[in-house]
């Protein structure tokens, strides 16, 4: 059974940093691309970042480029998102999602971790 | 960036109704489109990929169609558990983008 378990969310002041982690199990983690998707309170889904299976390819939405860094450890089956220079508009539930083998779609999702950016 | 526009933003329906949701891409994306269902407080659920392929375990009352810029999600006979918000998503190019969502309510 595929399981994705996010951690690391919390309350942070504007300009601060936070590191999210996603522990994956139930599939061959090193063979699958992964992504982070977020959802602001009461809003729709927004793709944030993606990473190829090997980690060689990384992709970001424009609003987080230069501030967020996605990475993975294929030995520890862990996906990470380092978030710096956080802004109020980054407040959201952050989901870890597994990318399908049929394209950049998301077939499994974690339960999400809440990031709140406020003074 | 490719913009994804869903319509309607909400629809009121009854059990047994046929419901159709539309998703339009701002430029052609071939068949690189997925649909998700999200219930309050839950993570999204993957329903359809490549515009019309049903993910395993998804009931056959769900179907998708379209290519290029215009796509539809159809629920042939709405069931009580189908009341939720539905999102389309393009996988053709980065940044990946979602539609704004369609809430299916009673």
PDB file of N, CA and C in Angstrom, chain B:
ATOM      1  N   UNK B   1       2.552  30.367 -19.277  1.00  0.00           N
ATOM      2  CA  UNK B   1       1.903  29.325 -18.496  1.00  0.00           C
ATOM      3  C   UNK B   1       0.541  28.972 -19.122  1.00  0.00           C
ATOM      4  N   UNK B   2       0.150  27.735 -18.992  1.00  0.00           N
ATOM      5  CA  UNK B   2      -1.145  27.301 -19.506  1.00  0.00           C
ATOM      6  C   UNK B   2      -2.206  27.515 -18.429  1.00  0.00           C
ATOM      7  N   UNK B   3      -3.234  28.276 -18.780  1.00  0.00           N
ATOM      8  CA  UNK B   3      -4.332  28.526 -17.843  1.00  0.00           C
ATOM      9  C   UNK B   3      -5.429  27.491 -18.079  1.00  0.00           C
ATOM     10  N   UNK B   4      -5.956  26.966 -16.984  1.00  0.00           N
ATOM     11  CA  UNK B   4      -7.031  25.987 -17.046  1.00  0.00           C
ATOM     12  C   UNK B   4      -8.296  26.611 -16.460  1.00  0.00           C
ATOM     13  N   UNK B   5      -9.358  26.652 -17.253  1.00  0.00           N
ATOM     14  CA  UNK B   5     -10.597  27.281 -16.828  1.00  0.00           C
ATOM     15  C   UNK B   5     -11.711  26.254 -16.756  1.00  0.00           C
ATOM     16  N   UNK B   6     -12.272  26.092 -15.573  1.00  0.00           N
ATOM     17  CA  UNK B   6     -13.365  25.145 -15.388  1.00  0.00           C
ATOM     18  C   UNK B   6     -14.699  25.858 -15.345  1.00  0.00           C
ATOM     19  N   UNK B   7     -15.721  25.189 -15.844  1.00  0.00           N
ATOM     20  CA  UNK B   7     -17.075  25.702 -15.709  1.00  0.00           C
ATOM     21  C   UNK B   7     -18.053  24.540 -15.588  1.00  0.00           C
ATOM     22  N   UNK B   8     -19.130  24.736 -14.811  1.00  0.00           N
ATOM     23  CA  UNK B   8     -19.351  25.905 -13.956  1.00  0.00           C
ATOM     24  C   UNK B   8     -18.472  25.848 -12.713  1.00  0.00           C
ATOM     25  N   UNK B   9     -18.489  26.887 -11.905  1.00  0.00           N
ATOM     26  CA  UNK B   9     -17.735  26.854 -10.658  1.00  0.00           C
ATOM     27  C   UNK B   9     -18.482  26.047  -9.600  1.00  0.00           C
ATOM     28  N   UNK B  10     -19.792  25.966  -9.757  1.00  0.00           N
ATOM     29  CA  UNK B  10     -20.576  25.101  -8.881  1.00  0.00           C
ATOM     30  C   UNK B  10     -21.813  24.630  -9.634  1.00  0.00           C
ATOM     31  N   UNK B  11     -22.318  23.494  -9.221  1.00  0.00           N
ATOM     32  CA  UNK B  11     -23.519  22.942  -9.851  1.00  0.00           C
ATOM     33  C   UNK B  11     -24.343  22.244  -8.772  1.00  0.00           C
ATOM     34  N   UNK B  12     -25.622  22.515  -8.815  1.00  0.00           N
ATOM     35  CA  UNK B  12     -26.548  21.829  -7.911  1.00  0.00           C
ATOM     36  C   UNK B  12     -27.198  20.673  -8.650  1.00  0.00           C
ATOM     37  N   UNK B  13     -27.190  19.515  -8.036  1.00  0.00           N
ATOM     38  CA  UNK B  13     -27.718  18.333  -8.695  1.00  0.00           C
ATOM     39  C   UNK B  13     -28.335  17.386  -7.674  1.00  0.00           C
ATOM     40  N   UNK B  14     -29.034  16.408  -8.168  1.00  0.00           N
ATOM     41  CA  UNK B  14     -29.686  15.412  -7.312  1.00  0.00           C
ATOM     42  C   UNK B  14     -29.107  14.038  -7.605  1.00  0.00           C
ATOM     43  N   UNK B  15     -29.300  13.136  -6.665  1.00  0.00           N
ATOM     44  CA  UNK B  15     -28.875  11.752  -6.872  1.00  0.00           C
ATOM     45  C   UNK B  15     -29.554  11.203  -8.124  1.00  0.00           C
ATOM     46  N   UNK B  16     -28.753  10.579  -8.982  1.00  0.00           N
ATOM     47  CA  UNK B  16     -29.262  10.028 -10.230  1.00  0.00           C
ATOM     48  C   UNK B  16     -29.077  10.941 -11.423  1.00  0.00           C
ATOM     49  N   UNK B  17     -28.773  12.213 -11.195  1.00  0.00           N
ATOM     50  CA  UNK B  17     -28.581  13.157 -12.291  1.00  0.00           C
ATOM     51  C   UNK B  17     -27.309  12.859 -13.066  1.00  0.00           C
ATOM     52  N   UNK B  18     -27.297  13.297 -14.302  1.00  0.00           N
ATOM     53  CA  UNK B  18     -26.089  13.289 -15.119  1.00  0.00           C
ATOM     54  C   UNK B  18     -25.454  14.669 -14.984  1.00  0.00           C
ATOM     55  N   UNK B  19     -24.173  14.689 -14.661  1.00  0.00           N
ATOM     56  CA  UNK B  19     -23.464  15.947 -14.434  1.00  0.00           C
ATOM     57  C   UNK B  19     -22.270  16.019 -15.382  1.00  0.00           C
ATOM     58  N   UNK B  20     -22.110  17.180 -16.017  1.00  0.00           N
ATOM     59  CA  UNK B  20     -20.979  17.396 -16.918  1.00  0.00           C
ATOM     60  C   UNK B  20     -20.219  18.648 -16.497  1.00  0.00           C
ATOM     61  N   UNK B  21     -18.924  18.508 -16.371  1.00  0.00           N
ATOM     62  CA  UNK B  21     -18.039  19.620 -16.006  1.00  0.00           C
ATOM     63  C   UNK B  21     -17.077  19.836 -17.168  1.00  0.00           C
ATOM     64  N   UNK B  22     -16.839  21.097 -17.485  1.00  0.00           N
ATOM     65  CA  UNK B  22     -15.986  21.460 -18.608  1.00  0.00           C
ATOM     66  C   UNK B  22     -14.681  22.078 -18.131  1.00  0.00           C
ATOM     67  N   UNK B  23     -13.610  21.760 -18.842  1.00  0.00           N
ATOM     68  CA  UNK B  23     -12.291  22.325 -18.556  1.00  0.00           C
ATOM     69  C   UNK B  23     -11.683  22.775 -19.874  1.00  0.00           C
ATOM     70  N   UNK B  24     -11.242  24.016 -19.925  1.00  0.00           N
ATOM     71  CA  UNK B  24     -10.657  24.563 -21.144  1.00  0.00           C
ATOM     72  C   UNK B  24      -9.234  25.023 -20.870  1.00  0.00           C
ATOM     73  N   UNK B  25      -8.313  24.608 -21.739  1.00  0.00           N
ATOM     74  CA  UNK B  25      -6.915  25.024 -21.635  1.00  0.00           C
ATOM     75  C   UNK B  25      -6.667  26.245 -22.518  1.00  0.00           C
ATOM     76  N   UNK B  26      -5.781  27.122 -22.081  1.00  0.00           N
ATOM     77  CA  UNK B  26      -5.501  28.352 -22.830  1.00  0.00           C
ATOM     78  C   UNK B  26      -4.690  28.087 -24.092  1.00  0.00           C
ATOM     79  N   UNK B  27      -4.111  26.901 -24.200  1.00  0.00           N
ATOM     80  CA  UNK B  27      -3.452  26.472 -25.429  1.00  0.00           C
ATOM     81  C   UNK B  27      -3.533  24.948 -25.495  1.00  0.00           C
ATOM     82  N   UNK B  28      -3.282  24.400 -26.659  1.00  0.00           N
ATOM     83  CA  UNK B  28      -3.434  22.969 -26.836  1.00  0.00           C
ATOM     84  C   UNK B  28      -2.529  22.135 -25.945  1.00  0.00           C
ATOM     85  N   UNK B  29      -3.109  21.101 -25.347  1.00  0.00           N
ATOM     86  CA  UNK B  29      -2.348  20.226 -24.455  1.00  0.00           C
ATOM     87  C   UNK B  29      -2.496  18.758 -24.867  1.00  0.00           C
ATOM     88  N   UNK B  30      -2.896  18.534 -26.120  1.00  0.00           N
ATOM     89  CA  UNK B  30      -3.117  17.167 -26.592  1.00  0.00           C
ATOM     90  C   UNK B  30      -4.117  16.477 -25.659  1.00  0.00           C
ATOM     91  N   UNK B  31      -3.763  15.332 -25.120  1.00  0.00           N
ATOM     92  CA  UNK B  31      -4.650  14.640 -24.169  1.00  0.00           C
ATOM     93  C   UNK B  31      -4.047  14.609 -22.768  1.00  0.00           C
ATOM     94  N   UNK B  32      -3.149  15.518 -22.494  1.00  0.00           N
ATOM     95  CA  UNK B  32      -2.434  15.514 -21.224  1.00  0.00           C
ATOM     96  C   UNK B  32      -3.231  16.196 -20.119  1.00  0.00           C
ATOM     97  N   UNK B  33      -4.304  15.542 -19.706  1.00  0.00           N
ATOM     98  CA  UNK B  33      -5.211  16.122 -18.722  1.00  0.00           C
ATOM     99  C   UNK B  33      -5.671  15.068 -17.732  1.00  0.00           C
ATOM    100  N   UNK B  34      -5.771  15.479 -16.469  1.00  0.00           N
ATOM    101  CA  UNK B  34      -6.270  14.606 -15.407  1.00  0.00           C
ATOM    102  C   UNK B  34      -7.417  15.281 -14.672  1.00  0.00           C
ATOM    103  N   UNK B  35      -8.220  14.458 -14.014  1.00  0.00           N
ATOM    104  CA  UNK B  35      -9.311  14.927 -13.169  1.00  0.00           C
ATOM    105  C   UNK B  35      -9.142  14.352 -11.770  1.00  0.00           C
ATOM    106  N   UNK B  36      -9.472  15.173 -10.764  1.00  0.00           N
ATOM    107  CA  UNK B  36      -9.396  14.780  -9.364  1.00  0.00           C
ATOM    108  C   UNK B  36     -10.707  15.126  -8.662  1.00  0.00           C
ATOM    109  N   UNK B  37     -10.983  14.373  -7.625  1.00  0.00           N
ATOM    110  CA  UNK B  37     -12.121  14.634  -6.757  1.00  0.00           C
ATOM    111  C   UNK B  37     -11.583  14.956  -5.369  1.00  0.00           C
ATOM    112  N   UNK B  38     -12.119  15.999  -4.742  1.00  0.00           N
ATOM    113  CA  UNK B  38     -11.696  16.329  -3.389  1.00  0.00           C
ATOM    114  C   UNK B  38     -12.903  16.561  -2.495  1.00  0.00           C
ATOM    115  N   UNK B  39     -12.909  15.899  -1.363  1.00  0.00           N
ATOM    116  CA  UNK B  39     -13.941  16.104  -0.359  1.00  0.00           C
ATOM    117  C   UNK B  39     -13.372  16.957   0.769  1.00  0.00           C
ATOM    118  N   UNK B  40     -14.223  17.671   1.503  1.00  0.00           N
ATOM    119  CA  UNK B  40     -13.742  18.592   2.536  1.00  0.00           C
ATOM    120  C   UNK B  40     -12.815  17.918   3.543  1.00  0.00           C
ATOM    121  N   UNK B  41     -11.669  18.546   3.787  1.00  0.00           N
ATOM    122  CA  UNK B  41     -10.726  18.039   4.765  1.00  0.00           C
ATOM    123  C   UNK B  41      -9.909  16.850   4.322  1.00  0.00           C
ATOM    124  N   UNK B  42     -10.041  16.482   3.053  1.00  0.00           N
ATOM    125  CA  UNK B  42      -9.327  15.310   2.541  1.00  0.00           C
ATOM    126  C   UNK B  42      -8.398  15.688   1.392  1.00  0.00           C
ATOM    127  N   UNK B  43      -7.421  14.832   1.146  1.00  0.00           N
ATOM    128  CA  UNK B  43      -6.556  15.013  -0.006  1.00  0.00           C
ATOM    129  C   UNK B  43      -7.331  14.682  -1.277  1.00  0.00           C
ATOM    130  N   UNK B  44      -6.922  15.252  -2.400  1.00  0.00           N
ATOM    131  CA  UNK B  44      -7.566  14.913  -3.677  1.00  0.00           C
ATOM    132  C   UNK B  44      -7.407  13.428  -4.018  1.00  0.00           C
ATOM    133  N   UNK B  45      -8.370  12.937  -4.806  1.00  0.00           N
ATOM    134  CA  UNK B  45      -8.346  11.565  -5.291  1.00  0.00           C
ATOM    135  C   UNK B  45      -8.230  11.597  -6.814  1.00  0.00           C
ATOM    136  N   UNK B  46      -7.332  10.792  -7.336  1.00  0.00           N
ATOM    137  CA  UNK B  46      -7.053  10.716  -8.777  1.00  0.00           C
ATOM    138  C   UNK B  46      -8.142   9.911  -9.472  1.00  0.00           C
ATOM    139  N   UNK B  47      -8.800  10.505 -10.463  1.00  0.00           N
ATOM    140  CA  UNK B  47      -9.910   9.836 -11.133  1.00  0.00           C
ATOM    141  C   UNK B  47      -9.564   9.389 -12.556  1.00  0.00           C
ATOM    142  N   UNK B  48      -9.088  10.327 -13.349  1.00  0.00           N
ATOM    143  CA  UNK B  48      -8.923  10.112 -14.781  1.00  0.00           C
ATOM    144  C   UNK B  48      -7.599  10.726 -15.222  1.00  0.00           C
ATOM    145  N   UNK B  49      -6.892  10.055 -16.131  1.00  0.00           N
ATOM    146  CA  UNK B  49      -5.662  10.587 -16.716  1.00  0.00           C
ATOM    147  C   UNK B  49      -5.736  10.453 -18.236  1.00  0.00           C
ATOM    148  N   UNK B  50      -4.828  11.137 -18.900  1.00  0.00           N
ATOM    149  CA  UNK B  50      -4.813  11.138 -20.374  1.00  0.00           C
ATOM    150  C   UNK B  50      -6.203  11.430 -20.931  1.00  0.00           C
ATOM    151  N   UNK B  51      -6.886  12.332 -20.285  1.00  0.00           N
ATOM    152  CA  UNK B  51      -8.196  12.866 -20.676  1.00  0.00           C
ATOM    153  C   UNK B  51      -9.348  11.888 -20.531  1.00  0.00           C
ATOM    154  N   UNK B  52      -9.120  10.604 -20.803  1.00  0.00           N
ATOM    155  CA  UNK B  52     -10.259   9.682 -20.836  1.00  0.00           C
ATOM    156  C   UNK B  52      -9.995   8.319 -20.199  1.00  0.00           C
ATOM    157  N   UNK B  53      -8.820   8.099 -19.633  1.00  0.00           N
ATOM    158  CA  UNK B  53      -8.494   6.804 -19.031  1.00  0.00           C
ATOM    159  C   UNK B  53      -8.836   6.791 -17.553  1.00  0.00           C
ATOM    160  N   UNK B  54      -9.644   5.825 -17.163  1.00  0.00           N
ATOM    161  CA  UNK B  54     -10.112   5.739 -15.785  1.00  0.00           C
ATOM    162  C   UNK B  54      -9.039   5.097 -14.910  1.00  0.00           C
ATOM    163  N   UNK B  55      -8.727   5.741 -13.800  1.00  0.00           N
ATOM    164  CA  UNK B  55      -7.779   5.151 -12.862  1.00  0.00           C
ATOM    165  C   UNK B  55      -8.422   3.903 -12.234  1.00  0.00           C
ATOM    166  N   UNK B  56      -7.594   2.915 -11.920  1.00  0.00           N
ATOM    167  CA  UNK B  56      -8.109   1.690 -11.333  1.00  0.00           C
ATOM    168  C   UNK B  56      -8.898   1.947 -10.064  1.00  0.00           C
ATOM    169  N   UNK B  57     -10.039   1.268  -9.934  1.00  0.00           N
ATOM    170  CA  UNK B  57     -10.860   1.400  -8.742  1.00  0.00           C
ATOM    171  C   UNK B  57     -11.883   2.512  -8.801  1.00  0.00           C
ATOM    172  N   UNK B  58     -11.810   3.350  -9.828  1.00  0.00           N
ATOM    173  CA  UNK B  58     -12.777   4.445  -9.973  1.00  0.00           C
ATOM    174  C   UNK B  58     -14.037   3.916 -10.659  1.00  0.00           C
ATOM    175  N   UNK B  59     -15.208   4.212 -10.113  1.00  0.00           N
ATOM    176  CA  UNK B  59     -16.454   3.686 -10.704  1.00  0.00           C
ATOM    177  C   UNK B  59     -16.644   4.101 -12.158  1.00  0.00           C
ATOM    178  N   UNK B  60     -17.264   3.237 -12.923  1.00  0.00           N
ATOM    179  CA  UNK B  60     -17.416   3.474 -14.358  1.00  0.00           C
ATOM    180  C   UNK B  60     -18.429   4.568 -14.684  1.00  0.00           C
ATOM    181  N   UNK B  61     -19.145   5.081 -13.681  1.00  0.00           N
ATOM    182  CA  UNK B  61     -20.043   6.199 -13.950  1.00  0.00           C
ATOM    183  C   UNK B  61     -19.264   7.487 -14.236  1.00  0.00           C
ATOM    184  N   UNK B  62     -17.977   7.492 -13.913  1.00  0.00           N
ATOM    185  CA  UNK B  62     -17.107   8.621 -14.247  1.00  0.00           C
ATOM    186  C   UNK B  62     -16.496   8.385 -15.631  1.00  0.00           C
ATOM    187  N   UNK B  63     -16.513   9.414 -16.459  1.00  0.00           N
ATOM    188  CA  UNK B  63     -15.856   9.320 -17.751  1.00  0.00           C
ATOM    189  C   UNK B  63     -15.307  10.685 -18.148  1.00  0.00           C
ATOM    190  N   UNK B  64     -14.273  10.656 -18.968  1.00  0.00           N
ATOM    191  CA  UNK B  64     -13.668  11.888 -19.445  1.00  0.00           C
ATOM    192  C   UNK B  64     -13.521  11.854 -20.950  1.00  0.00           C
ATOM    193  N   UNK B  65     -13.526  13.035 -21.539  1.00  0.00           N
ATOM    194  CA  UNK B  65     -13.353  13.116 -22.981  1.00  0.00           C
ATOM    195  C   UNK B  65     -12.679  14.431 -23.336  1.00  0.00           C
ATOM    196  N   UNK B  66     -12.257  14.513 -24.597  1.00  0.00           N
ATOM    197  CA  UNK B  66     -11.675  15.752 -25.099  1.00  0.00           C
ATOM    198  C   UNK B  66     -10.224  15.624 -25.479  1.00  0.00           C
ATOM    199  N   UNK B  67      -9.753  16.609 -26.214  1.00  0.00           N
ATOM    200  CA  UNK B  67      -8.343  16.724 -26.572  1.00  0.00           C
ATOM    201  C   UNK B  67      -8.099  18.127 -27.093  1.00  0.00           C
ATOM    202  N   UNK B  68      -6.840  18.517 -27.096  1.00  0.00           N
ATOM    203  CA  UNK B  68      -6.523  19.868 -27.560  1.00  0.00           C
ATOM    204  C   UNK B  68      -6.741  20.893 -26.457  1.00  0.00           C
ATOM    205  N   UNK B  69      -7.853  21.605 -26.501  1.00  0.00           N
ATOM    206  CA  UNK B  69      -8.124  22.638 -25.497  1.00  0.00           C
ATOM    207  C   UNK B  69      -9.399  22.401 -24.700  1.00  0.00           C
ATOM    208  N   UNK B  70     -10.291  21.537 -25.156  1.00  0.00           N
ATOM    209  CA  UNK B  70     -11.591  21.385 -24.513  1.00  0.00           C
ATOM    210  C   UNK B  70     -11.805  19.965 -24.000  1.00  0.00           C
ATOM    211  N   UNK B  71     -12.169  19.878 -22.720  1.00  0.00           N
ATOM    212  CA  UNK B  71     -12.292  18.599 -22.046  1.00  0.00           C
ATOM    213  C   UNK B  71     -13.554  18.572 -21.187  1.00  0.00           C
ATOM    214  N   UNK B  72     -14.075  17.379 -20.970  1.00  0.00           N
ATOM    215  CA  UNK B  72     -15.226  17.243 -20.095  1.00  0.00           C
ATOM    216  C   UNK B  72     -15.069  16.052 -19.159  1.00  0.00           C
ATOM    217  N   UNK B  73     -15.621  16.213 -17.967  1.00  0.00           N
ATOM    218  CA  UNK B  73     -15.784  15.127 -17.008  1.00  0.00           C
ATOM    219  C   UNK B  73     -17.285  14.917 -16.866  1.00  0.00           C
ATOM    220  N   UNK B  74     -17.727  13.682 -17.031  1.00  0.00           N
ATOM    221  CA  UNK B  74     -19.143  13.358 -16.905  1.00  0.00           C
ATOM    222  C   UNK B  74     -19.341  12.315 -15.818  1.00  0.00           C
ATOM    223  N   UNK B  75     -20.320  12.572 -14.965  1.00  0.00           N
ATOM    224  CA  UNK B  75     -20.770  11.584 -13.990  1.00  0.00           C
ATOM    225  C   UNK B  75     -22.154  11.158 -14.472  1.00  0.00           C
ATOM    226  N   UNK B  76     -22.297   9.909 -14.873  1.00  0.00           N
ATOM    227  CA  UNK B  76     -23.505   9.505 -15.595  1.00  0.00           C
ATOM    228  C   UNK B  76     -24.737   9.426 -14.696  1.00  0.00           C
ATOM    229  N   UNK B  77     -24.542   9.030 -13.455  1.00  0.00           N
ATOM    230  CA  UNK B  77     -25.656   8.927 -12.511  1.00  0.00           C
ATOM    231  C   UNK B  77     -25.102   9.238 -11.121  1.00  0.00           C
ATOM    232  N   UNK B  78     -25.323  10.466 -10.693  1.00  0.00           N
ATOM    233  CA  UNK B  78     -24.701  10.974  -9.473  1.00  0.00           C
ATOM    234  C   UNK B  78     -25.118  10.160  -8.246  1.00  0.00           C
ATOM    235  N   UNK B  79     -24.123   9.788  -7.476  1.00  0.00           N
ATOM    236  CA  UNK B  79     -24.350   9.042  -6.238  1.00  0.00           C
ATOM    237  C   UNK B  79     -24.064   9.939  -5.030  1.00  0.00           C
ATOM    238  N   UNK B  80     -24.591   9.607  -3.854  1.00  0.00           N
ATOM    239  CA  UNK B  80     -24.388  10.473  -2.678  1.00  0.00           C
ATOM    240  C   UNK B  80     -22.914  10.743  -2.382  1.00  0.00           C
ATOM    241  N   UNK B  81     -22.059   9.765  -2.644  1.00  0.00           N
ATOM    242  CA  UNK B  81     -20.635   9.931  -2.346  1.00  0.00           C
ATOM    243  C   UNK B  81     -19.903  10.786  -3.383  1.00  0.00           C
ATOM    244  N   UNK B  82     -20.595  11.202  -4.438  1.00  0.00           N
ATOM    245  CA  UNK B  82     -19.956  11.997  -5.482  1.00  0.00           C
ATOM    246  C   UNK B  82     -20.030  13.494  -5.217  1.00  0.00           C
ATOM    247  N   UNK B  83     -20.746  13.896  -4.192  1.00  0.00           N
ATOM    248  CA  UNK B  83     -20.817  15.317  -3.874  1.00  0.00           C
ATOM    249  C   UNK B  83     -19.470  15.751  -3.312  1.00  0.00           C
ATOM    250  N   UNK B  84     -18.802  16.622  -4.085  1.00  0.00           N
ATOM    251  CA  UNK B  84     -17.406  16.961  -3.825  1.00  0.00           C
ATOM    252  C   UNK B  84     -17.000  18.081  -4.773  1.00  0.00           C
ATOM    253  N   UNK B  85     -15.745  18.491  -4.703  1.00  0.00           N
ATOM    254  CA  UNK B  85     -15.189  19.446  -5.647  1.00  0.00           C
ATOM    255  C   UNK B  85     -14.274  18.709  -6.615  1.00  0.00           C
ATOM    256  N   UNK B  86     -14.379  19.053  -7.896  1.00  0.00           N
ATOM    257  CA  UNK B  86     -13.611  18.392  -8.939  1.00  0.00           C
ATOM    258  C   UNK B  86     -12.652  19.380  -9.593  1.00  0.00           C
ATOM    259  N   UNK B  87     -11.431  18.908  -9.829  1.00  0.00           N
ATOM    260  CA  UNK B  87     -10.395  19.740 -10.441  1.00  0.00           C
ATOM    261  C   UNK B  87      -9.831  19.044 -11.676  1.00  0.00           C
ATOM    262  N   UNK B  88      -9.564  19.841 -12.717  1.00  0.00           N
ATOM    263  CA  UNK B  88      -8.775  19.338 -13.838  1.00  0.00           C
ATOM    264  C   UNK B  88      -7.337  19.827 -13.667  1.00  0.00           C
ATOM    265  N   UNK B  89      -6.414  19.154 -14.340  1.00  0.00           N
ATOM    266  CA  UNK B  89      -4.991  19.520 -14.248  1.00  0.00           C
ATOM    267  C   UNK B  89      -4.304  19.141 -15.545  1.00  0.00           C
ATOM    268  N   UNK B  90      -3.521  20.071 -16.090  1.00  0.00           N
ATOM    269  CA  UNK B  90      -2.762  19.765 -17.307  1.00  0.00           C
ATOM    270  C   UNK B  90      -1.364  19.274 -16.949  1.00  0.00           C
ATOM    271  N   UNK B  91      -0.932  18.242 -17.659  1.00  0.00           N
ATOM    272  CA  UNK B  91       0.404  17.689 -17.432  1.00  0.00           C
ATOM    273  C   UNK B  91       1.290  17.854 -18.651  1.00  0.00           C
ATOM    274  N   UNK B  92       0.897  18.762 -19.541  1.00  0.00           N
ATOM    275  CA  UNK B  92       1.611  18.919 -20.807  1.00  0.00           C
ATOM    276  C   UNK B  92       2.937  19.653 -20.654  1.00  0.00           C
ATOM    277  N   UNK B  93       2.978  20.664 -19.793  1.00  0.00           N
ATOM    278  CA  UNK B  93       4.195  21.450 -19.659  1.00  0.00           C
ATOM    279  C   UNK B  93       4.255  22.103 -18.293  1.00  0.00           C
ATOM    280  N   UNK B  94       5.469  22.422 -17.869  1.00  0.00           N
ATOM    281  CA  UNK B  94       5.674  23.126 -16.611  1.00  0.00           C
ATOM    282  C   UNK B  94       5.521  24.630 -16.818  1.00  0.00           C
ATOM    283  N   UNK B  95       4.940  25.357 -15.855  1.00  0.00           N
ATOM    284  CA  UNK B  95       4.426  24.832 -14.590  1.00  0.00           C
ATOM    285  C   UNK B  95       3.109  24.085 -14.772  1.00  0.00           C
ATOM    286  N   UNK B  96       2.971  22.962 -14.100  1.00  0.00           N
ATOM    287  CA  UNK B  96       1.709  22.242 -14.119  1.00  0.00           C
ATOM    288  C   UNK B  96       0.640  23.144 -13.511  1.00  0.00           C
ATOM    289  N   UNK B  97      -0.563  23.074 -14.049  1.00  0.00           N
ATOM    290  CA  UNK B  97      -1.611  23.963 -13.573  1.00  0.00           C
ATOM    291  C   UNK B  97      -2.932  23.230 -13.417  1.00  0.00           C
ATOM    292  N   UNK B  98      -3.706  23.684 -12.417  1.00  0.00           N
ATOM    293  CA  UNK B  98      -5.021  23.147 -12.120  1.00  0.00           C
ATOM    294  C   UNK B  98      -6.094  24.147 -12.531  1.00  0.00           C
ATOM    295  N   UNK B  99      -7.272  23.626 -12.814  1.00  0.00           N
ATOM    296  CA  UNK B  99      -8.428  24.479 -12.940  1.00  0.00           C
ATOM    297  C   UNK B  99      -8.867  24.963 -11.565  1.00  0.00           C
ATOM    298  N   UNK B 100      -9.790  25.911 -11.555  1.00  0.00           N
ATOM    299  CA  UNK B 100     -10.227  26.519 -10.308  1.00  0.00           C
ATOM    300  C   UNK B 100     -11.158  25.655  -9.467  1.00  0.00           C
ATOM    301  N   UNK B 101     -11.645  24.571 -10.045  1.00  0.00           N
ATOM    302  CA  UNK B 101     -12.515  23.666  -9.301  1.00  0.00           C
ATOM    303  C   UNK B 101     -13.986  23.861  -9.613  1.00  0.00           C
ATOM    304  N   UNK B 102     -14.728  22.770  -9.521  1.00  0.00           N
ATOM    305  CA  UNK B 102     -16.177  22.779  -9.671  1.00  0.00           C
ATOM    306  C   UNK B 102     -16.783  22.039  -8.487  1.00  0.00           C
ATOM    307  N   UNK B 103     -17.598  22.733  -7.718  1.00  0.00           N
ATOM    308  CA  UNK B 103     -18.234  22.115  -6.555  1.00  0.00           C
ATOM    309  C   UNK B 103     -19.563  21.519  -6.965  1.00  0.00           C
ATOM    310  N   UNK B 104     -19.731  20.243  -6.752  1.00  0.00           N
ATOM    311  CA  UNK B 104     -20.980  19.551  -7.041  1.00  0.00           C
ATOM    312  C   UNK B 104     -21.734  19.395  -5.720  1.00  0.00           C
ATOM    313  N   UNK B 105     -22.856  20.077  -5.630  1.00  0.00           N
ATOM    314  CA  UNK B 105     -23.595  20.068  -4.371  1.00  0.00           C
ATOM    315  C   UNK B 105     -25.052  19.728  -4.584  1.00  0.00           C
ATOM    316  N   UNK B 106     -25.695  19.407  -3.513  1.00  0.00           N
ATOM    317  CA  UNK B 106     -27.100  19.022  -3.560  1.00  0.00           C
ATOM    318  C   UNK B 106     -27.963  20.267  -3.775  1.00  0.00           C
TER     319      UNK B 106
END
